[in-house]
mmCIF file with all atom_site columns, C-alpha atoms in Angstrom:
data_model
loop_
_atom_site.group_PDB
_atom_site.id
_atom_site.type_symbol
_atom_site.label_atom_id
_atom_site.label_alt_id
_atom_site.label_comp_id
_atom_site.label_asym_id
_atom_site.label_entity_id
_atom_site.label_seq_id
_atom_site.pdbx_PDB_ins_code
_atom_site.Cartn_x
_atom_site.Cartn_y
_atom_site.Cartn_z
_atom_site.occupancy
_atom_site.B_iso_or_equiv
_atom_site.pdbx_formal_charge
_atom_site.auth_seq_id
_atom_site.auth_comp_id
_atom_site.auth_asym_id
_atom_site.auth_atom_id
_atom_site.pdbx_PDB_model_num
ATOM 1   C CA . MET A 1 1   ? 119.798 147.756 111.838 1.00 58.00 ? 221 MET A CA 1
ATOM 2   C CA . THR A 1 2   ? 119.548 144.062 111.219 1.00 65.00 ? 222 THR A CA 1
ATOM 3   C CA . GLN A 1 3   ? 115.813 144.200 111.323 1.00 64.00 ? 223 GLN A CA 1
ATOM 4   C CA . LYS A 1 4   ? 115.656 147.026 108.603 1.00 66.00 ? 224 LYS A CA 1
ATOM 5   C CA . LEU A 1 5   ? 117.955 144.917 106.450 1.00 63.00 ? 225 LEU A CA 1
ATOM 6   C CA . PHE A 1 6   ? 115.973 141.959 106.815 1.00 58.00 ? 226 PHE A CA 1
ATOM 7   C CA . TYR A 1 7   ? 112.781 143.809 105.709 1.00 62.00 ? 227 TYR A CA 1
ATOM 8   C CA . THR A 1 8   ? 114.530 145.368 102.893 1.00 65.00 ? 228 THR A CA 1
ATOM 9   C CA . VAL A 1 9   ? 115.983 142.040 101.493 1.00 59.00 ? 229 VAL A CA 1
ATOM 10  C CA . THR A 1 10  ? 112.391 140.478 102.089 1.00 64.00 ? 230 THR A CA 1
ATOM 11  C CA . LEU A 1 11  ? 110.862 143.422 100.006 1.00 56.00 ? 231 LEU A CA 1
ATOM 12  C CA . ILE A 1 12  ? 113.321 142.919 97.261  1.00 65.00 ? 232 ILE A CA 1
ATOM 13  C CA . CYS A 1 13  ? 112.774 139.271 97.042  1.00 57.00 ? 233 CYS A CA 1
ATOM 14  C CA . CYS A 1 14  ? 108.936 139.532 96.937  1.00 56.00 ? 234 CYS A CA 1
ATOM 15  C CA . CYS A 1 15  ? 109.356 142.187 94.041  1.00 54.00 ? 235 CYS A CA 1
ATOM 16  C CA . ALA A 1 16  ? 111.569 139.879 92.140  1.00 55.00 ? 236 ALA A CA 1
ATOM 17  C CA . LEU A 1 17  ? 109.103 136.847 92.520  1.00 52.00 ? 237 LEU A CA 1
ATOM 18  C CA . GLY A 1 18  ? 106.301 138.929 91.437  1.00 56.00 ? 238 GLY A CA 1
ATOM 19  C CA . ALA A 1 19  ? 108.176 140.003 88.301  1.00 52.00 ? 239 ALA A CA 1
ATOM 20  C CA . VAL A 1 20  ? 109.349 136.233 87.575  1.00 50.00 ? 240 VAL A CA 1
ATOM 21  C CA . ALA A 1 21  ? 105.721 135.009 88.239  1.00 54.00 ? 241 ALA A CA 1
ATOM 22  C CA . GLN A 1 22  ? 104.178 137.146 85.409  1.00 53.00 ? 242 GLN A CA 1
ATOM 23  C CA . SER A 1 23  ? 103.091 134.556 82.980  1.00 50.00 ? 243 SER A CA 1
ATOM 24  C CA . ASN A 1 24  ? 102.366 134.949 79.152  1.00 51.00 ? 244 ASN A CA 1
ATOM 25  C CA . LYS A 1 25  ? 99.542  133.239 77.535  1.00 51.00 ? 245 LYS A CA 1
ATOM 26  C CA . PRO A 1 26  ? 100.685 130.094 75.684  1.00 52.00 ? 246 PRO A CA 1
ATOM 27  C CA . ALA A 1 27  ? 100.887 130.273 72.066  1.00 51.00 ? 247 ALA A CA 1
ATOM 28  C CA . VAL A 1 28  ? 98.285  128.091 70.200  1.00 52.00 ? 248 VAL A CA 1
ATOM 29  C CA . LYS A 1 29  ? 100.009 125.456 68.114  1.00 55.00 ? 249 LYS A CA 1
ATOM 30  C CA . LYS A 1 30  ? 99.016  125.338 64.440  1.00 55.00 ? 250 LYS A CA 1
ATOM 31  C CA . PRO A 1 31  ? 99.392  122.104 62.651  1.00 54.00 ? 251 PRO A CA 1
ATOM 32  C CA . ALA A 1 32  ? 102.472 121.849 60.444  1.00 56.00 ? 252 ALA A CA 1
ATOM 33  C CA . PRO A 1 33  ? 101.922 122.741 56.682  1.00 57.00 ? 253 PRO A CA 1
ATOM 34  C CA . GLY A 1 34  ? 100.307 119.755 54.951  1.00 54.00 ? 254 GLY A CA 1
ATOM 35  C CA . LYS A 1 35  ? 99.089  118.299 58.088  1.00 54.00 ? 255 LYS A CA 1
ATOM 36  C CA . THR A 1 36  ? 95.418  118.176 59.075  1.00 50.00 ? 256 THR A CA 1
ATOM 37  C CA . PRO A 1 37  ? 94.066  118.715 62.626  1.00 49.00 ? 257 PRO A CA 1
ATOM 38  C CA . ALA A 1 38  ? 93.132  115.114 62.671  1.00 49.00 ? 258 ALA A CA 1
ATOM 39  C CA . ALA A 1 39  ? 96.865  114.004 62.067  1.00 48.00 ? 259 ALA A CA 1
ATOM 40  C CA . THR A 1 40  ? 97.811  116.266 64.980  1.00 47.00 ? 260 THR A CA 1
ATOM 41  C CA . ALA A 1 41  ? 95.168  114.690 67.272  1.00 49.00 ? 261 ALA A CA 1
ATOM 42  C CA . ALA A 1 42  ? 96.704  111.235 66.679  1.00 56.00 ? 262 ALA A CA 1
ATOM 43  C CA . GLN A 1 43  ? 99.930  112.476 68.441  1.00 62.00 ? 263 GLN A CA 1
ATOM 44  C CA . LYS A 1 44  ? 98.169  112.948 71.697  1.00 69.00 ? 264 LYS A CA 1
ATOM 45  C CA . PRO A 1 45  ? 100.179 111.646 74.794  1.00 73.00 ? 265 PRO A CA 1
ATOM 46  C CA . LEU A 1 46  ? 99.706  108.134 75.907  1.00 77.00 ? 266 LEU A CA 1
ATOM 47  C CA . ARG A 1 47  ? 97.401  107.670 78.745  1.00 86.00 ? 267 ARG A CA 1
ATOM 48  C CA . PHE A 1 48  ? 97.231  104.306 80.534  1.00 88.00 ? 268 PHE A CA 1
ATOM 49  C CA . ARG A 1 49  ? 94.680  102.852 83.011  1.00 90.00 ? 269 ARG A CA 1
ATOM 50  C CA . THR A 1 50  ? 95.616  100.304 85.618  1.00 92.00 ? 270 THR A CA 1
ATOM 51  C CA . THR A 1 51  ? 93.261  97.881  87.096  1.00 91.00 ? 271 THR A CA 1
ATOM 52  C CA . TRP A 1 52  ? 93.468  95.002  89.526  1.00 89.00 ? 272 TRP A CA 1
ATOM 53  C CA . GLY A 1 53  ? 91.171  92.400  88.220  1.00 85.00 ? 273 GLY A CA 1
ATOM 54  C CA . ILE A 1 54  ? 88.280  94.712  87.079  1.00 85.00 ? 274 ILE A CA 1
ATOM 55  C CA . PHE A 1 55  ? 88.664  97.420  89.745  1.00 88.00 ? 275 PHE A CA 1
ATOM 56  C CA . LEU A 1 56  ? 90.532  100.883 89.621  1.00 88.00 ? 276 LEU A CA 1
ATOM 57  C CA . SER A 1 57  ? 91.827  102.494 92.752  1.00 88.00 ? 277 SER A CA 1
ATOM 58  C CA . ASP A 1 58  ? 88.786  102.099 95.075  1.00 86.00 ? 278 ASP A CA 1
ATOM 59  C CA . THR A 1 59  ? 87.657  101.097 98.556  1.00 90.00 ? 279 THR A CA 1
ATOM 60  C CA . LEU A 1 60  ? 86.511  97.475  98.493  1.00 92.00 ? 280 LEU A CA 1
ATOM 61  C CA . PRO A 1 61  ? 84.980  94.982  101.009 1.00 93.00 ? 281 PRO A CA 1
ATOM 62  C CA . ARG A 1 62  ? 87.475  92.395  102.619 1.00 93.00 ? 282 ARG A CA 1
ATOM 63  C CA . PRO A 1 63  ? 85.886  89.317  100.676 1.00 93.00 ? 283 PRO A CA 1
ATOM 64  C CA . GLU A 1 64  ? 86.217  90.981  97.429  1.00 92.00 ? 284 GLU A CA 1
ATOM 65  C CA . VAL A 1 65  ? 89.913  91.906  98.049  1.00 93.00 ? 285 VAL A CA 1
ATOM 66  C CA . LEU A 1 66  ? 90.431  88.134  99.080  1.00 93.00 ? 286 LEU A CA 1
ATOM 67  C CA . LYS A 1 67  ? 89.189  86.997  95.621  1.00 92.00 ? 287 LYS A CA 1
ATOM 68  C CA . LEU A 1 68  ? 91.473  89.587  94.024  1.00 92.00 ? 288 LEU A CA 1
ATOM 69  C CA . LEU A 1 69  ? 94.638  88.433  95.668  1.00 92.00 ? 289 LEU A CA 1
ATOM 70  C CA . ASP A 1 70  ? 95.422  85.942  92.816  1.00 91.00 ? 290 ASP A CA 1
ATOM 71  C CA . SER A 1 71  ? 94.416  88.239  90.200  1.00 91.00 ? 291 SER A CA 1
ATOM 72  C CA . ALA A 1 72  ? 96.934  90.107  87.863  1.00 92.00 ? 292 ALA A CA 1
ATOM 73  C CA . LEU A 1 73  ? 97.354  93.762  87.271  1.00 93.00 ? 293 LEU A CA 1
ATOM 74  C CA . ILE A 1 74  ? 96.121  94.876  83.825  1.00 92.00 ? 294 ILE A CA 1
ATOM 75  C CA . VAL A 1 75  ? 97.100  98.012  82.084  1.00 93.00 ? 295 VAL A CA 1
ATOM 76  C CA . ARG A 1 76  ? 95.324  99.357  79.062  1.00 92.00 ? 296 ARG A CA 1
ATOM 77  C CA . ASP A 1 77  ? 95.665  102.472 76.943  1.00 88.00 ? 297 ASP A CA 1
ATOM 78  C CA . GLY A 1 78  ? 92.995  104.863 75.620  1.00 85.00 ? 298 GLY A CA 1
ATOM 79  C CA . SER A 1 79  ? 91.984  102.379 72.867  1.00 87.00 ? 299 SER A CA 1
ATOM 80  C CA . ASN A 1 80  ? 91.582  99.671  75.376  1.00 88.00 ? 300 ASN A CA 1
ATOM 81  C CA . GLN A 1 81  ? 94.475  97.645  74.180  1.00 90.00 ? 301 GLN A CA 1
ATOM 82  C CA . LYS A 1 82  ? 96.287  95.555  77.048  1.00 91.00 ? 302 LYS A CA 1
ATOM 83  C CA . PHE A 1 83  ? 99.889  95.736  77.699  1.00 91.00 ? 303 PHE A CA 1
ATOM 84  C CA . PRO A 1 84  ? 101.975 93.270  79.804  1.00 91.00 ? 304 PRO A CA 1
ATOM 85  C CA . VAL A 1 85  ? 103.125 94.304  83.154  1.00 94.00 ? 305 VAL A CA 1
ATOM 86  C CA . VAL A 1 86  ? 106.847 93.609  83.753  1.00 94.00 ? 306 VAL A CA 1
ATOM 87  C CA . SER A 1 87  ? 107.311 94.683  87.317  1.00 95.00 ? 307 SER A CA 1
ATOM 88  C CA . PHE A 1 88  ? 105.589 96.651  90.266  1.00 95.00 ? 308 PHE A CA 1
ATOM 89  C CA . ASP A 1 89  ? 106.330 97.469  93.753  1.00 96.00 ? 309 ASP A CA 1
ATOM 90  C CA . PHE A 1 90  ? 103.649 96.418  96.390  1.00 95.00 ? 310 PHE A CA 1
ATOM 91  C CA . THR A 1 91  ? 103.203 97.977  99.856  1.00 96.00 ? 311 THR A CA 1
ATOM 92  C CA . TRP A 1 92  ? 100.756 96.980  102.612 1.00 95.00 ? 312 TRP A CA 1
ATOM 93  C CA . GLU A 1 93  ? 99.847  99.512  105.125 1.00 95.00 ? 313 GLU A CA 1
ATOM 94  C CA . LYS A 1 94  ? 99.094  97.240  108.098 1.00 93.00 ? 314 LYS A CA 1
ATOM 95  C CA . LYS A 1 95  ? 97.358  98.580  111.224 1.00 91.00 ? 315 LYS A CA 1
ATOM 96  C CA . GLU A 1 96  ? 98.337  96.848  114.508 1.00 89.00 ? 316 GLU A CA 1
ATOM 97  C CA . PRO A 1 97  ? 96.494  97.436  117.865 1.00 88.00 ? 317 PRO A CA 1
ATOM 98  C CA . TYR A 1 98  ? 98.224  98.224  120.974 1.00 89.00 ? 318 TYR A CA 1
ATOM 99  C CA . LEU A 1 99  ? 97.232  99.203  124.489 1.00 90.00 ? 319 LEU A CA 1
ATOM 100 C CA . ASN A 1 100 ? 98.282  102.661 125.712 1.00 88.00 ? 320 ASN A CA 1
ATOM 101 C CA . ASP A 1 101 ? 99.694  102.089 129.107 1.00 88.00 ? 321 ASP A CA 1
ATOM 102 C CA . THR A 1 102 ? 99.050  105.664 130.238 1.00 88.00 ? 322 THR A CA 1
ATOM 103 C CA . THR A 1 103 ? 95.357  106.073 129.176 1.00 89.00 ? 323 THR A CA 1
ATOM 104 C CA . ASN A 1 104 ? 94.392  102.187 129.006 1.00 88.00 ? 324 ASN A CA 1
ATOM 105 C CA . GLU A 1 105 ? 92.891  102.728 125.697 1.00 90.00 ? 325 GLU A CA 1
ATOM 106 C CA . VAL A 1 106 ? 93.457  100.773 122.433 1.00 89.00 ? 326 VAL A CA 1
ATOM 107 C CA . GLY A 1 107 ? 95.324  102.531 119.781 1.00 88.00 ? 327 GLY A CA 1
ATOM 108 C CA . PHE A 1 108 ? 96.713  101.569 116.389 1.00 87.00 ? 328 PHE A CA 1
ATOM 109 C CA . TYR A 1 109 ? 100.107 101.954 114.896 1.00 90.00 ? 329 TYR A CA 1
ATOM 110 C CA . THR A 1 110 ? 100.725 101.797 111.278 1.00 93.00 ? 330 THR A CA 1
ATOM 111 C CA . GLU A 1 111 ? 103.342 99.380  109.660 1.00 94.00 ? 331 GLU A CA 1
ATOM 112 C CA . TYR A 1 112 ? 104.497 99.307  106.104 1.00 95.00 ? 332 TYR A CA 1
ATOM 113 C CA . ILE A 1 113 ? 105.481 96.142  104.630 1.00 94.00 ? 333 ILE A CA 1
ATOM 114 C CA . GLY A 1 114 ? 106.345 95.649  100.829 1.00 94.00 ? 334 GLY A CA 1
ATOM 115 C CA . ASP A 1 115 ? 108.071 93.886  98.185  1.00 95.00 ? 335 ASP A CA 1
ATOM 116 C CA . SER A 1 116 ? 109.015 94.328  94.371  1.00 95.00 ? 336 SER A CA 1
ATOM 117 C CA . PHE A 1 117 ? 107.599 91.690  91.941  1.00 94.00 ? 337 PHE A CA 1
ATOM 118 C CA . LYS A 1 118 ? 108.873 91.045  88.470  1.00 95.00 ? 338 LYS A CA 1
ATOM 119 C CA . SER A 1 119 ? 105.632 89.804  87.061  1.00 93.00 ? 339 SER A CA 1
ATOM 120 C CA . ASN A 1 120 ? 101.976 90.895  86.901  1.00 93.00 ? 340 ASN A CA 1
ATOM 121 C CA . LYS A 1 121 ? 100.598 89.600  90.266  1.00 91.00 ? 341 LYS A CA 1
ATOM 122 C CA . ILE A 1 122 ? 101.564 89.099  93.796  1.00 94.00 ? 342 ILE A CA 1
ATOM 123 C CA . ASP A 1 123 ? 103.429 85.715  94.338  1.00 92.00 ? 343 ASP A CA 1
ATOM 124 C CA . THR A 1 124 ? 101.616 82.966  96.280  1.00 93.00 ? 344 THR A CA 1
ATOM 125 C CA . THR A 1 125 ? 103.597 83.559  99.617  1.00 94.00 ? 345 THR A CA 1
ATOM 126 C CA . TRP A 1 126 ? 102.251 87.107  99.833  1.00 94.00 ? 346 TRP A CA 1
ATOM 127 C CA . SER A 1 127 ? 98.869  86.124  98.755  1.00 93.00 ? 347 SER A CA 1
ATOM 128 C CA . ASN A 1 128 ? 98.477  83.418  101.149 1.00 94.00 ? 348 ASN A CA 1
ATOM 129 C CA . ARG A 1 129 ? 99.731  85.699  104.009 1.00 94.00 ? 349 ARG A CA 1
ATOM 130 C CA . LEU A 1 130 ? 97.411  88.582  103.041 1.00 94.00 ? 350 LEU A CA 1
ATOM 131 C CA . LYS A 1 131 ? 94.387  86.014  102.933 1.00 93.00 ? 351 LYS A CA 1
ATOM 132 C CA . GLU A 1 132 ? 95.126  85.163  106.471 1.00 93.00 ? 352 GLU A CA 1
ATOM 133 C CA . THR A 1 133 ? 95.785  88.405  108.178 1.00 93.00 ? 353 THR A CA 1
ATOM 134 C CA . ILE A 1 134 ? 94.298  91.468  106.105 1.00 94.00 ? 354 ILE A CA 1
ATOM 135 C CA . GLN A 1 135 ? 91.822  93.539  107.880 1.00 92.00 ? 355 GLN A CA 1
ATOM 136 C CA . LYS A 1 136 ? 89.367  96.406  107.674 1.00 92.00 ? 356 LYS A CA 1
ATOM 137 C CA . GLY A 1 137 ? 91.075  99.842  107.366 1.00 91.00 ? 357 GLY A CA 1
ATOM 138 C CA . GLU A 1 138 ? 94.261  98.532  105.810 1.00 94.00 ? 358 GLU A CA 1
ATOM 139 C CA . VAL A 1 139 ? 95.541  99.792  102.396 1.00 95.00 ? 359 VAL A CA 1
ATOM 140 C CA . LEU A 1 140 ? 97.100  98.055  99.460  1.00 95.00 ? 360 LEU A CA 1
ATOM 141 C CA . PHE A 1 141 ? 99.430  100.185 97.224  1.00 96.00 ? 361 PHE A CA 1
ATOM 142 C CA . PHE A 1 142 ? 100.770 99.103  93.671  1.00 95.00 ? 362 PHE A CA 1
ATOM 143 C CA . ASN A 1 143 ? 103.384 101.545 92.708  1.00 94.00 ? 363 ASN A CA 1
ATOM 144 C CA . ASN A 1 144 ? 106.101 101.782 90.049  1.00 94.00 ? 364 ASN A CA 1
ATOM 145 C CA . ILE A 1 145 ? 104.082 99.676  87.679  1.00 94.00 ? 365 ILE A CA 1
ATOM 146 C CA . VAL A 1 146 ? 106.246 99.073  84.458  1.00 94.00 ? 366 VAL A CA 1
ATOM 147 C CA . ILE A 1 147 ? 104.785 97.870  81.240  1.00 93.00 ? 367 ILE A CA 1
ATOM 148 C CA . LYS A 1 148 ? 106.261 96.763  77.999  1.00 92.00 ? 368 LYS A CA 1
ATOM 149 C CA . TYR A 1 149 ? 104.906 98.834  75.135  1.00 87.00 ? 369 TYR A CA 1
ATOM 150 C CA . THR A 1 150 ? 105.409 98.098  71.526  1.00 83.00 ? 370 THR A CA 1
ATOM 151 C CA . GLY A 1 151 ? 108.785 97.313  70.544  1.00 82.00 ? 371 GLY A CA 1
ATOM 152 C CA . ASP A 1 152 ? 111.549 97.580  73.224  1.00 88.00 ? 372 ASP A CA 1
ATOM 153 C CA . LYS A 1 153 ? 109.781 100.496 74.963  1.00 89.00 ? 373 LYS A CA 1
ATOM 154 C CA . PHE A 1 154 ? 108.911 100.502 78.592  1.00 92.00 ? 374 PHE A CA 1
ATOM 155 C CA . TYR A 1 155 ? 106.494 102.882 80.347  1.00 90.00 ? 375 TYR A CA 1
ATOM 156 C CA . ARG A 1 156 ? 105.351 103.461 83.944  1.00 93.00 ? 376 ARG A CA 1
ATOM 157 C CA . ALA A 1 157 ? 101.586 103.164 84.383  1.00 91.00 ? 377 ALA A CA 1
ATOM 158 C CA . PRO A 1 158 ? 99.497  104.759 86.977  1.00 92.00 ? 378 PRO A CA 1
ATOM 159 C CA . GLU A 1 159 ? 99.446  103.421 90.430  1.00 93.00 ? 379 GLU A CA 1
ATOM 160 C CA . LEU A 1 160 ? 96.623  101.714 92.347  1.00 94.00 ? 380 LEU A CA 1
ATOM 161 C CA . LYS A 1 161 ? 95.427  102.150 95.949  1.00 95.00 ? 381 LYS A CA 1
ATOM 162 C CA . ILE A 1 162 ? 92.922  99.652  97.377  1.00 94.00 ? 382 ILE A CA 1
ATOM 163 C CA . THR A 1 163 ? 91.541  100.483 100.780 1.00 94.00 ? 383 THR A CA 1
ATOM 164 C CA . ILE A 1 164 ? 89.838  97.590  102.570 1.00 94.00 ? 384 ILE A CA 1
ATOM 165 C CA . LYS A 1 165 ? 86.426  98.340  104.257 1.00 92.00 ? 385 LYS A CA 1
#
């Protein structure tokens, strides 16, 4: 009896989901009276591009990353205008080797270390530590990048992921 009830409830849920999942074609927006299509094209959503030095998210060789450690994050919009970075979160995915006692093989565990910065670049303490210890296969994440837009508006910019090769 319980199994029959379960199958009945499952069938009803699947039918209900199928009915809800029916989608209508989205209506095509027409420009408001008196506005030209060019005027509505100017109202496109903002799109930002974040770079570290001159690099977008990428896999970079260790010597290139060492040069970038003192560089600032740069955020631009679609018209290539720069906006100041107010703050960002930084996370370092560090790989540490260890010896597996059972198999006597070297393995790696991952440790995540990070900090928040109220500027456009990593401070000198972090930069110096990374220069000394960063290794191949590790990853640098720049998240929650906040920029100051025109006026008193603040926006979040796309994040970066740099993998060291």
